[in-house]
XYZ file of C-alpha atoms in Angstrom:
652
model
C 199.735 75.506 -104.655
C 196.857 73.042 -104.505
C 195.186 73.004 -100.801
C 194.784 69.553 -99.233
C 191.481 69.270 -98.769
C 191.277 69.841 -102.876
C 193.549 66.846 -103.376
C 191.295 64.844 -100.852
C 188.114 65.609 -102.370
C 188.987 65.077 -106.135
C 190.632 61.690 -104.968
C 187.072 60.792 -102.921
C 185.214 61.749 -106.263
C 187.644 59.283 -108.455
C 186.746 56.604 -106.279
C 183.490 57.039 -106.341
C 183.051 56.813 -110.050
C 185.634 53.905 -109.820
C 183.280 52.532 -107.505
C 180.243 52.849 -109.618
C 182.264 51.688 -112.310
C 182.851 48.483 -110.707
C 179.651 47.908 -109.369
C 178.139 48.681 -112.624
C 180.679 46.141 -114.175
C 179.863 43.468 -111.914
C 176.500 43.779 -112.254
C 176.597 43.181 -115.773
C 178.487 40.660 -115.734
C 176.023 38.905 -113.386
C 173.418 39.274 -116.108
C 175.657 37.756 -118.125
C 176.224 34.777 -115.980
C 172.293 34.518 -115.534
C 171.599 34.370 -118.474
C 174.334 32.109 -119.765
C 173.056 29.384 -116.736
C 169.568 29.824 -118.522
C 170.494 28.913 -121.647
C 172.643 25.723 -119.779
C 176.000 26.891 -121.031
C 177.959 26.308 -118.201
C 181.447 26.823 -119.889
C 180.414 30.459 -120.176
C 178.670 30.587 -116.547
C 181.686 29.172 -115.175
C 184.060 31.904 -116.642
C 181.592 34.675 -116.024
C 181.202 33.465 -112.267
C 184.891 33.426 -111.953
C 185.502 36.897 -113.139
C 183.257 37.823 -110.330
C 184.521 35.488 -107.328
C 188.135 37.033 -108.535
C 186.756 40.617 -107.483
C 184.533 39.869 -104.483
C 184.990 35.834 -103.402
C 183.071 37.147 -100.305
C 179.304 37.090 -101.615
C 178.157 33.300 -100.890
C 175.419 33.732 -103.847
C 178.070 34.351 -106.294
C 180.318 32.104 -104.948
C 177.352 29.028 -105.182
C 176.970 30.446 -108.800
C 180.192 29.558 -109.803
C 179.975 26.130 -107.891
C 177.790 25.095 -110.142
C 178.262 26.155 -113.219
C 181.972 24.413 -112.630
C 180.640 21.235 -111.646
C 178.797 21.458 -114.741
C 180.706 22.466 -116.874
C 183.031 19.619 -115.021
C 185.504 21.446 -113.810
C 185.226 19.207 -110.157
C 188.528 20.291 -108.294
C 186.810 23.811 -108.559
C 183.572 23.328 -107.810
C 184.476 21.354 -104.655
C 186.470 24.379 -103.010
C 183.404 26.837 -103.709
C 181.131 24.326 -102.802
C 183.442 24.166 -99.080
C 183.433 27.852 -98.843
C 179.732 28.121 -99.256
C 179.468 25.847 -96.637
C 181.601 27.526 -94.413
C 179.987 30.392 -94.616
C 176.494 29.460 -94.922
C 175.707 26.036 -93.156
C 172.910 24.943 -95.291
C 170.778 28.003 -94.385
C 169.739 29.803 -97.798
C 172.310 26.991 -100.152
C 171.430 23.434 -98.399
C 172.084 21.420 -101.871
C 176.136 23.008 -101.055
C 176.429 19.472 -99.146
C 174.428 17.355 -101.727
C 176.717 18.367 -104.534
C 179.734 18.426 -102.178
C 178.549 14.551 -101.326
C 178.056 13.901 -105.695
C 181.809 14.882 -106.329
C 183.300 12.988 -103.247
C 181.286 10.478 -104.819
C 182.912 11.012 -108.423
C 186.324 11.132 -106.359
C 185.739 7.363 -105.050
C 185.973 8.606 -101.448
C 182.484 7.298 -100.651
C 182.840 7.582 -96.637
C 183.118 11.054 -97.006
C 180.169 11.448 -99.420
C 178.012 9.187 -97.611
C 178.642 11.745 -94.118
C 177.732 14.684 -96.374
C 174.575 13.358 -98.086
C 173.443 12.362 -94.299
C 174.500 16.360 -93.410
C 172.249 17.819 -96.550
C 169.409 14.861 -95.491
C 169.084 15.788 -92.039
C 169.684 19.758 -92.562
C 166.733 21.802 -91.236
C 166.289 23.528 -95.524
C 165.827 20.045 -96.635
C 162.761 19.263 -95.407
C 161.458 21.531 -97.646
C 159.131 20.135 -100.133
C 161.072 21.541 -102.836
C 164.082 19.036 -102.285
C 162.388 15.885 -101.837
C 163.899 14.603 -105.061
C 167.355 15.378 -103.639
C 166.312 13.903 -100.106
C 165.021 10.672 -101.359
C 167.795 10.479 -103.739
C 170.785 11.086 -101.442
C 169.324 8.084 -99.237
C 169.689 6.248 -101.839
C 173.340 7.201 -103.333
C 174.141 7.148 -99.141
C 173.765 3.549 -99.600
C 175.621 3.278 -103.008
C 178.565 4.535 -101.559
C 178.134 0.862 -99.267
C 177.719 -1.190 -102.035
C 180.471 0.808 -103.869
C 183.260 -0.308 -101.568
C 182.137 -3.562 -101.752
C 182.149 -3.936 -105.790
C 185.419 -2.353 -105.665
C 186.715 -5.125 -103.147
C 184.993 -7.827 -105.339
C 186.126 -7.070 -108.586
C 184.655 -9.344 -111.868
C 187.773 -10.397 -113.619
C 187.572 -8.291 -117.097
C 190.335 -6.601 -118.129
C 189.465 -3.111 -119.631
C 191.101 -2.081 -122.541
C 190.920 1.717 -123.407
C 191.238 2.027 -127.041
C 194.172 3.863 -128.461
C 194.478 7.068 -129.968
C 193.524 6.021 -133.447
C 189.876 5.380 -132.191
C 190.255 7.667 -128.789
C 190.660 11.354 -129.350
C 191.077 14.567 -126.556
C 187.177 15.166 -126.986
C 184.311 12.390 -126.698
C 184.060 9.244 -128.626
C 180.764 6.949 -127.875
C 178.000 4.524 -128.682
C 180.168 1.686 -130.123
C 179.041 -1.006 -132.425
C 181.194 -3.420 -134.030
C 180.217 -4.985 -137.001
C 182.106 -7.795 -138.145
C 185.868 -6.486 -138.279
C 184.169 -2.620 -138.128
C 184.216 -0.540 -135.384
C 181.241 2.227 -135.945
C 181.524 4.583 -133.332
C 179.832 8.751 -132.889
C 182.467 11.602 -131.803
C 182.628 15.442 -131.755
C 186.290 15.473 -133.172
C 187.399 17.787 -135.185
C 187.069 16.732 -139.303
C 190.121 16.451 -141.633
C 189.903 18.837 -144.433
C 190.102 15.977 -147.001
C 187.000 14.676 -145.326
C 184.940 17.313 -144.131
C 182.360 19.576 -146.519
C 184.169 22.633 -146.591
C 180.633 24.724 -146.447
C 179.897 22.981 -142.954
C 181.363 25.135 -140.237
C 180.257 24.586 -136.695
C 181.543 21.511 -134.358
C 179.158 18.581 -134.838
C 178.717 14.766 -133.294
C 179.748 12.389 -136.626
C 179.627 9.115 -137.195
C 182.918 7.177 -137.671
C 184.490 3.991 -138.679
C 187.405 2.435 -138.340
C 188.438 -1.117 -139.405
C 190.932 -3.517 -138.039
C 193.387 -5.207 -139.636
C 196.132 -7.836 -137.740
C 195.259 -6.586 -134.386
C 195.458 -2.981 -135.225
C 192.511 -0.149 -135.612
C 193.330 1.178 -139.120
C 192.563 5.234 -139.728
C 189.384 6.957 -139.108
C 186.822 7.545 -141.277
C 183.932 9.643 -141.658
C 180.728 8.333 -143.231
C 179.264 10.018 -146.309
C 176.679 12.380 -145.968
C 173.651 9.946 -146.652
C 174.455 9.354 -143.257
C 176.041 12.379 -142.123
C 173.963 15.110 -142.573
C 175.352 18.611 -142.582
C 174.713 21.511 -140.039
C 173.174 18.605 -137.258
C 174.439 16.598 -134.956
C 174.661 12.803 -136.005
C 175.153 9.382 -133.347
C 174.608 6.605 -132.123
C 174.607 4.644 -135.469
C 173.094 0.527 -135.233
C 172.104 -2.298 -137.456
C 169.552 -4.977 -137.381
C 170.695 -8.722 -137.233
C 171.135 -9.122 -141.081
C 172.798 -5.373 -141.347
C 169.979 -4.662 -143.978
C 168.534 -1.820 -142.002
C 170.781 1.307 -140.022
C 169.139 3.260 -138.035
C 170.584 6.424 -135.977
C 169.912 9.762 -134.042
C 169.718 13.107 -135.679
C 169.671 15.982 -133.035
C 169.249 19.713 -132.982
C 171.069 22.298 -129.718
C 167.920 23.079 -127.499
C 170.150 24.779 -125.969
C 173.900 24.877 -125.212
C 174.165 21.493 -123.597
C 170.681 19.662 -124.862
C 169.361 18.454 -127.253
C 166.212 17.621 -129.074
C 166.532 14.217 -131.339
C 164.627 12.149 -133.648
C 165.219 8.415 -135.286
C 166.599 8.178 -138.740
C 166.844 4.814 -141.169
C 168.279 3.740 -143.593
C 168.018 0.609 -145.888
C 170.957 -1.182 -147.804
C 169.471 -1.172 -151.069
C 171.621 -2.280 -154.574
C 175.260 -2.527 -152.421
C 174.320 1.031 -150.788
C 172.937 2.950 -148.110
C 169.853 5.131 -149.071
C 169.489 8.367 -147.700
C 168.456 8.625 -144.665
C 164.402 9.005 -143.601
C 162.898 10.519 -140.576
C 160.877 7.565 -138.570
C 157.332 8.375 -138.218
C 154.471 8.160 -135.321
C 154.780 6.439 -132.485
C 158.636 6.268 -133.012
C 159.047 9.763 -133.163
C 156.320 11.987 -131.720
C 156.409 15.875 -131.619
C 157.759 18.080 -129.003
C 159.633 14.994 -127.369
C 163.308 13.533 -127.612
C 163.974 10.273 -129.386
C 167.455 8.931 -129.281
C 170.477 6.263 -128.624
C 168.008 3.276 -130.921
C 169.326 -0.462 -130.416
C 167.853 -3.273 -132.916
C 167.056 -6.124 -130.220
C 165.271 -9.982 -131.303
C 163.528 -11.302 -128.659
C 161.116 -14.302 -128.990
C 162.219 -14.421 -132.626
C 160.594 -10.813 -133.668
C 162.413 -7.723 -133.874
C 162.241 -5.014 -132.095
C 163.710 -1.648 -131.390
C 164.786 0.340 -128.024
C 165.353 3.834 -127.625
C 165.308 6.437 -125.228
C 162.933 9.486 -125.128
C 161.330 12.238 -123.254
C 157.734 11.157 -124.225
C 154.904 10.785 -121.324
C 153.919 8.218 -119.538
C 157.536 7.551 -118.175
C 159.297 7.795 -115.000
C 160.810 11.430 -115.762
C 163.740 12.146 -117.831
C 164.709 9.901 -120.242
C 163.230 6.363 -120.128
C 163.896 3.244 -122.158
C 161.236 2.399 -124.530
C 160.691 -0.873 -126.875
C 158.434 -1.453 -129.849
C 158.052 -4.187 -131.812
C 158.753 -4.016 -135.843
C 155.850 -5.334 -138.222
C 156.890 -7.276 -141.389
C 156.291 -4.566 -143.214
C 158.650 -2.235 -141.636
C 156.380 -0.187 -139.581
C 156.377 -0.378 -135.868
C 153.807 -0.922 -132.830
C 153.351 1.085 -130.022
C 156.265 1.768 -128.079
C 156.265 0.145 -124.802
C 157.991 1.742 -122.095
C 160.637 -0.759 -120.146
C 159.418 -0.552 -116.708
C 159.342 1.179 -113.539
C 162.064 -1.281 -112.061
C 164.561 0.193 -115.002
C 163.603 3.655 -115.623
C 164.116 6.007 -112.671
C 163.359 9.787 -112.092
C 166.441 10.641 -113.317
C 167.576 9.481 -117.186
C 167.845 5.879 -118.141
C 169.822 5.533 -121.693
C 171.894 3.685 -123.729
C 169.817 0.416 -123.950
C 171.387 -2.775 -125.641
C 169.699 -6.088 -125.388
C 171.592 -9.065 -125.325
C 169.451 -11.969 -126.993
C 170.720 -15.184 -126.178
C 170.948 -13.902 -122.657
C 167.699 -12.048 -122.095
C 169.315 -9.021 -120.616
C 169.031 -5.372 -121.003
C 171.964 -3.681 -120.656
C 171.536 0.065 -119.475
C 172.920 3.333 -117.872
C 171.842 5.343 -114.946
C 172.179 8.358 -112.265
C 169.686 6.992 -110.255
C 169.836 3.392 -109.182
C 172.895 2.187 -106.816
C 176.213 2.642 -108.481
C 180.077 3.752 -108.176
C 179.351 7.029 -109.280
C 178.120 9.219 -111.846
C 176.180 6.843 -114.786
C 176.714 3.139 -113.896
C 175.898 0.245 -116.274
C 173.183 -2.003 -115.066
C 171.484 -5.807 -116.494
C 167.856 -6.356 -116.036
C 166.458 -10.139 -116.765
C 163.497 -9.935 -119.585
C 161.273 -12.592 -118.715
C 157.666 -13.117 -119.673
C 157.017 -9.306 -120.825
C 158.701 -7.674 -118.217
C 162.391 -6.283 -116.968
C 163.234 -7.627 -113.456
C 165.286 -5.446 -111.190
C 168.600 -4.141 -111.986
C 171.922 -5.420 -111.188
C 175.169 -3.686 -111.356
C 177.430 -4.553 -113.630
C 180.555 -4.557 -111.258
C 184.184 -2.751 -111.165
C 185.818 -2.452 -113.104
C 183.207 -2.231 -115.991
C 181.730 0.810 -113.954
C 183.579 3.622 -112.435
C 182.931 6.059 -110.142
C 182.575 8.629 -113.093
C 180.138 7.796 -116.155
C 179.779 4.734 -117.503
C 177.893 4.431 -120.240
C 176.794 3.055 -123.754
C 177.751 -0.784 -122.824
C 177.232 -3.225 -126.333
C 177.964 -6.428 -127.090
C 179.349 -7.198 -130.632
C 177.116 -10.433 -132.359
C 179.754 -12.881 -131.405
C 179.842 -12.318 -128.114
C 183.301 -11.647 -127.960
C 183.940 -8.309 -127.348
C 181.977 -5.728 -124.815
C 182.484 -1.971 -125.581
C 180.967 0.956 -123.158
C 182.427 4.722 -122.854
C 183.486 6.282 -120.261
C 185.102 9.840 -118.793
C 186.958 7.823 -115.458
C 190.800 8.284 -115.136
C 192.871 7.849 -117.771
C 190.671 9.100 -120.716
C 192.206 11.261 -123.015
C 191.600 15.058 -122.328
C 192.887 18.591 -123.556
C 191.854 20.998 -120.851
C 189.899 19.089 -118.549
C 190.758 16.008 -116.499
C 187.449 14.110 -117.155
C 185.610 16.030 -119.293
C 185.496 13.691 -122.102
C 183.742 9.804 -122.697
C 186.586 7.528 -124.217
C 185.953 4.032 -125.709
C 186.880 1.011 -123.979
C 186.716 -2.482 -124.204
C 186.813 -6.241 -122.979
C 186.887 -9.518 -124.293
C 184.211 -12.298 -123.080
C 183.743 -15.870 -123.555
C 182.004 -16.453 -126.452
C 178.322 -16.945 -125.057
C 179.006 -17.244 -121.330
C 177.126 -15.709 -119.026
C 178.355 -12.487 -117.621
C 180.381 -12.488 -114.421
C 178.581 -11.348 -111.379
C 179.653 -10.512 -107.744
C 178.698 -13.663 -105.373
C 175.396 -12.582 -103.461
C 176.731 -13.574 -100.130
C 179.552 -11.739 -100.699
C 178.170 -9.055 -101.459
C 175.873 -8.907 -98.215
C 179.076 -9.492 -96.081
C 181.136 -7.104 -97.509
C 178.218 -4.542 -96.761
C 178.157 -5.619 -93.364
C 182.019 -4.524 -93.270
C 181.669 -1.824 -94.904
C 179.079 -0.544 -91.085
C 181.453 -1.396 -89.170
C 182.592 0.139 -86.415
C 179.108 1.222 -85.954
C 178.478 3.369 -83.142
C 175.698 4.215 -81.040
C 174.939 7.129 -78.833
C 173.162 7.424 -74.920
C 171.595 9.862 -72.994
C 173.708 9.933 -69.634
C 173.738 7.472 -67.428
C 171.034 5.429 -69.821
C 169.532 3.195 -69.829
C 168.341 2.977 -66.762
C 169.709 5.421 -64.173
C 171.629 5.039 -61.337
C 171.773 1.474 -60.583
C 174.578 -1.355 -60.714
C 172.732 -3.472 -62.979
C 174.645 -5.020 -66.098
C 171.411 -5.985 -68.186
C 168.458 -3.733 -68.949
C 165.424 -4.892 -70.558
C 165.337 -1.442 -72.891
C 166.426 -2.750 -76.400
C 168.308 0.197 -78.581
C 165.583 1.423 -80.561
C 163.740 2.634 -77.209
C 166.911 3.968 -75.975
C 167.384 5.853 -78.863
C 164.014 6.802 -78.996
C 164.421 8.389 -75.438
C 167.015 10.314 -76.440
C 166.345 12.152 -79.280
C 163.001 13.208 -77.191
C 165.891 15.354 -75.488
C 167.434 17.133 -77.830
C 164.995 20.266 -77.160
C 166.623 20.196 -73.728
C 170.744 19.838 -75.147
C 169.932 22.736 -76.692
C 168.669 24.612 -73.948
C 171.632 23.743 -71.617
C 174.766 23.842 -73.942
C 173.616 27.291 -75.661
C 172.850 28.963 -71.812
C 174.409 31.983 -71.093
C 176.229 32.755 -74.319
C 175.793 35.399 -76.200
C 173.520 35.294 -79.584
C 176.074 34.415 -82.197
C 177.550 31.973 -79.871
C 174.355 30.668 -78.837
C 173.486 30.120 -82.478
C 176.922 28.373 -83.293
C 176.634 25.888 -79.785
C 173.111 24.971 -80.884
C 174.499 23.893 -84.733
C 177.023 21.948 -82.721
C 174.127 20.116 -80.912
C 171.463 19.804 -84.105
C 174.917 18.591 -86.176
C 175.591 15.748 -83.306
C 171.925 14.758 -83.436
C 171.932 14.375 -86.617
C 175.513 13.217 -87.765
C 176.361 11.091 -85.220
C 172.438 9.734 -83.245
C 170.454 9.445 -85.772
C 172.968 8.248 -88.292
C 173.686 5.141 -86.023
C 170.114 4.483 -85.403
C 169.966 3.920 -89.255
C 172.821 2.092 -89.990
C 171.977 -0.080 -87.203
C 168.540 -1.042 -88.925
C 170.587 -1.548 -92.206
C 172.987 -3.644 -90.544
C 170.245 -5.546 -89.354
C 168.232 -6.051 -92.380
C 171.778 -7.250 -94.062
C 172.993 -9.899 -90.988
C 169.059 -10.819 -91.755
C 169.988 -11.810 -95.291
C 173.478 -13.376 -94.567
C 172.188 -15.629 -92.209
C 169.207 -17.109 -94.188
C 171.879 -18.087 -96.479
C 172.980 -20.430 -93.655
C 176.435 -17.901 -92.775
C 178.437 -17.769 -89.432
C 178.168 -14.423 -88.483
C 180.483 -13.021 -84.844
C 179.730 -9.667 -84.218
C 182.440 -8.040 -81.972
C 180.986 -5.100 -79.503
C 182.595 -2.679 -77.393
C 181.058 0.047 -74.549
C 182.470 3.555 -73.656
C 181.088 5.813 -71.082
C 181.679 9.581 -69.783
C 183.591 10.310 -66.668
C 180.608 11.345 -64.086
C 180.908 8.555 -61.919
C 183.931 5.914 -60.661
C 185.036 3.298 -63.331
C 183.601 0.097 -61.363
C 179.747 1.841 -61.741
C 181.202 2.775 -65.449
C 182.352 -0.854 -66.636
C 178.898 -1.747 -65.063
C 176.908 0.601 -67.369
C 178.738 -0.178 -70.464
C 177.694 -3.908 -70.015
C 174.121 -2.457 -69.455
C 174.567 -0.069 -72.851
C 175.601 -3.675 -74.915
C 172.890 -5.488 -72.977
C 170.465 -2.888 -74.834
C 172.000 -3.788 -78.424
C 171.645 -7.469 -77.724
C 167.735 -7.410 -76.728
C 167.332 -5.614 -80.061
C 168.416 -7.713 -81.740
C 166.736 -10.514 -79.824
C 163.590 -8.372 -80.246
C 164.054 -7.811 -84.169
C 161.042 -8.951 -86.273
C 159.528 -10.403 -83.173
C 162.371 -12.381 -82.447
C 163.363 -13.567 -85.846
C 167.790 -13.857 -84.884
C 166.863 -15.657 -81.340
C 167.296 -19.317 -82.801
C 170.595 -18.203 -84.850
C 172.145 -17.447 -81.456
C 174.774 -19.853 -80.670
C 173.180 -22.097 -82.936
C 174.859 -25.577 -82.795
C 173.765 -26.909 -86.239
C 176.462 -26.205 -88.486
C 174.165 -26.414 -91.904
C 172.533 -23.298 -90.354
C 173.053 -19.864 -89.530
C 174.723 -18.798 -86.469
C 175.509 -15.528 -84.205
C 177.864 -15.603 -81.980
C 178.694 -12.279 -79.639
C 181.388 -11.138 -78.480
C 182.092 -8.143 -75.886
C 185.237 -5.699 -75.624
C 184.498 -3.763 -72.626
C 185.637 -0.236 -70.996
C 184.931 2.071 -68.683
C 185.705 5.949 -69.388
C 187.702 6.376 -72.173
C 191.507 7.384 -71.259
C 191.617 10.870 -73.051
C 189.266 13.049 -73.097
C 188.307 16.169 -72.797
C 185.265 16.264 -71.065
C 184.733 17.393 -67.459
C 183.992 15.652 -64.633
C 182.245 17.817 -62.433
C 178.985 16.381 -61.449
C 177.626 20.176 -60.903
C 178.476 21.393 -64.767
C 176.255 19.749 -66.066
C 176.417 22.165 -69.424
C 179.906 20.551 -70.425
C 179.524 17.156 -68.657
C 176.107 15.981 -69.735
C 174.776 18.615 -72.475
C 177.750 18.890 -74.411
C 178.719 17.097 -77.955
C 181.884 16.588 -76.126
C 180.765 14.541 -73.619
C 177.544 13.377 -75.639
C 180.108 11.657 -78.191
C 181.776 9.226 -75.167
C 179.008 7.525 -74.038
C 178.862 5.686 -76.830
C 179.047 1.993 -77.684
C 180.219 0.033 -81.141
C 179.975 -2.789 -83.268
C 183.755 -2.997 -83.901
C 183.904 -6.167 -86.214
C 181.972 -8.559 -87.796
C 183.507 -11.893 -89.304
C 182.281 -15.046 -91.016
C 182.924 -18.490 -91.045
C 183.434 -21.525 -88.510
């Protein structure tokens, strides 16, 4: 017979080694994951990462690994529940960019309040001030107020109808960079190639260029282009012609790495009723160690000229758009690079130049869009691109939109794009599709009316509240007017906070000390600061609307804490609104004064209006004038003293 303690000891030795085993197993596989993020495949992070999170989902690192390599890799649904459990455990202490990405893919989603709250949360968090997020700071400011303007291009649609090609141009992976040539459609994908077409030596999965004619209304079958054009074991796009279709000129591009890619410009001449082979451009076209790619022929000023994008210096970062004019004897000039109010930071690509219209058609991450890439038109005039405009819903999406062209009629438009209802095998938008829309033949586009689009941003702040010390401004008195404006009220309180945080995290242990004080810096900076800065925007806008000679009522109400009786209450949320007014009577030294009631009906107006209470009539908060903690210092009672712009309307 085997004695106990035997049995117990061999068992605590097999666990051990099965321990080891594990830990030696998930190590490795963290290599693995490491090393497949360095070399930017994030299908292969992703899978690693979730191998791990299956074993242990309790180690945040991990769990932020395989956030991102899903939202990479595109796999959003995912990434957003890691992304929310990384937050939940960590608050923006070691992983602050959690919220940032958390805000992108509400963003991608279309729910733009939600993403605007969350790029405020990563803006204001105590990691970001770090100089190594700037870029992310300055940039979430700025898609903060593109989820604004997003609403309002979504509720001020232009009237295209998009047309998503069908499956005989559109496959389950990407099809892109369109360009129709008479009754041609030329177009680049990474489909797989029919036997019958495909060089049975070439083996790995490749961007081609396609064609595809149409004949009565109907896209006739795919084909691929010859290998003059095609070259084997690289990857071949973005295919386009110059005005007489004499000259073709496209991208050739080698893996960097898993998911980039290092390019050059190739051309072609039609020569004797046939392509030529294809030659590499020279200097300054293509210049070494630097990306050339997505080329556009353009005639402006009756020369020729050619965009592209690349990674060359002197740019804004990333990609940029470039130009350079074409000689008559086929060589080009110095590239010149399209401007700081077009390129961004982040990448600018897909230029197309429209001719008779003198715009620049382009995509980009950075400036204010739906989501993702948006398409953009910037004015040439006199040398230089004026600043962008978006080109609207539903043209953009609030995934990528990109690779917008205009066919030399000026009767169709074509762009790609991965929003709902492209075609897919595995992932729901993984994949660019082609779509389309039919214009009037050399009208100008359709754009969203300007005041419009300034009221419908006004809305969109609305109700916009605003938060009070207690009993401010001005302290124990009757009064119903103050001469504080907001601004100084606000300034007061913020002053404060050192002392909220004090009171409300007083005699509490350490981890609920900690967690009270989050409470406090979160209120601060969620619910104080953010009004202070939507109440500047909403100035700045109401500035704009009424220049254009608009009627503008703005519709205020006042709320107020339960620490004193509801006649002194009603008295101090008149006193709260009278502080709103006098900033705005104060803006700009004075500036909306004269708008005020204005009589002349070819003019601007404001007009006020008040919807007053006293305490609220649930709430939570107490009442005792002598607990102080919970009735003054707390973000329970700090969020009812509080007043709002509920509504703002135009017209007579």
């Amino acid at each position: 017979m085997i004695k106990p303690f035997r049995i117990t000891y061999a068992l605590l030795i097999f666990l051990l080694i099965s321990s080891f085993v594990v830990s030696q197993s998930n190590k490795t596989i963290k290599i693995q994951a490491e090393a497949a993020v360095n070399d930017k495949d994030w299908y292969s992070a992703a899978v690693l990462y979730g191998k791990l999170v299956a074993r242990d989902s309790s180690v945040v690192s991990v769990n932020y690994g395989y956030a991102d390599a899903s939202r990479l890799n595109f796999d959003l649904d995912i990434a957003f529940y890691w992304y929310t459990k990384v937050i939940a455990a960590d608050n923006g202490k070691k992983f602050p960019l959690a919220f940032y990405w958390k805000a992108q893919i509400l963003q991608y989603k279309g729910n733009y309040k939600e993403a605007k709250k969350w790029y405020a949360k990563f803006s204001k968090s105590r990691k970001a001030k770090a100089a190594k997020y700037s870029y992310y700071v300055t940039k979430a400011g700025i898609q903060a107020e593109a989820c604004d303007l997003a609403q309002v291009l979504m509720s001020n649609p232009v009237s295209y109808k998009i047309v998503h090609l069908d499956t005989a141009i559109n496959s389950k992976v990407s099809e892109y960079a369109a360009f129709e040539k008479d009754s041609m459609l030329y177009f680049s994908s990474l489909r797989v190639i029919p036997k019958k077409y495909a060089d049975e030596e070439e083996k790995p999965l490749l961007n081609k260029i396609y064609s595809s004619d149409t004949k009565m209304a109907k896209w006739q079958r795919v084909k691929i282009l010859d290998t003059n054009i095609n070259a084997t074991y690289i990857h071949n796009a973005n295919i386009c012609f110059n005005d007489d279709y004499t000259q073709m000129i496209i991208s050739r591009c080698r893996n960097k790495n898993a998911t980039e890619y290092t390019c050059d410009l190739y051309e072609s001449k039609f020569v004797s009723k046939k392509w030529q082979p294809m030659s590499k451009l020279g200097e300054p076209i293509n210049l070494k160690g630097t990306s050339s790619s997505m080329p556009s022929y353009a005639n402006i000023n009756d020369s020729t000229f050619l965009f592209f994008t690349s990674t060359r210096g002197g740019g804004s970062g990333g990609y940029d758009i470039w130009y350079a004019y074409k000689k008559p004897d086929g060589s080009f000039d110095k590239p010149r690079n399209a401007g700081p109010k077009v390129n961004s930071p982040d990448d600018d690509i897909t230029p197309w130049y429209v001719n008779d219209q003198k715009l620049l058609y382009f995509s980009s991450t950075y400036h204010k869009g739906l989501g993702g890439f948006d398409i953009f038109r910037s004015t040439y005039d006199k040398g230089t691109f004026g600043e962008p405009s978006n080109a609207g819903y539903p043209i953009n999406s609030s995934y990528n939109d990109i690779y917008h062209s205009v066919n030399k009629e000026g009767t169709f438009a074509y762009l790609s794009s991965n929003r709902v209802g492209s075609f897919f095998e595995h992932k729901l938008n993984c994949c660019n599709d082609i779509y389309r829309y039919q214009l009037e033949p050399k009208a100008k586009p359709q754009v969203v009316d300007t005041v419009k689009l300034i009221q419908g941003q006004l809305k969109v702040l609305v109700p916009l509240t605003l938060y009070f010390h207690n009993d401010e401004p001005d302290a124990k008195t009757k009064a119903i007017t103050t001469k504080k404006n907001y601004k100084k009220a606000y300034e007061d309180y913020i002053v404060l906070k050192p002392d909220y945080l004090k009171e409300y995290g007083s005699n509490l242990e350490k981890e609920e000390k900690l967690s009270a004080q989050e409470r406090i810096e979160d209120f601060f900076a969620d619910s104080v600061d953010v009004g202070m800065h939507e109440l500047e925007k909403f100035a700045l806008l109401l500035e704009q609307v009424l220049a254009k000679n608009e009627k503008v009522k703005i519709t205020m109400k006042g709320y107020c804490s339960p620490l004193a009786s509801t006649d002194y209450n009603v008295n101090l949320a008149k006193r709260r609104i009278s502080s709103l007014r006098n900033y705005f009577n104060e803006y700009k030294g004075g500036m909306f004064v004269k708008y005020v009631d204005n009589p002349d009906s070819t003019q601007g107006r404001i007009t006020y209006e008040d919807v007053e209470i006293g305490e609220l009539p649930i709430s939570r908060v107490s009442d005792d004038l002598k607990d102080k903690k919970n009735s003054v210092y707390s973000p329970f009672a700090a969020r009812e003293r509080k007043i709002q712009i509920i509504a703002v309307s135009f017209g007579e």
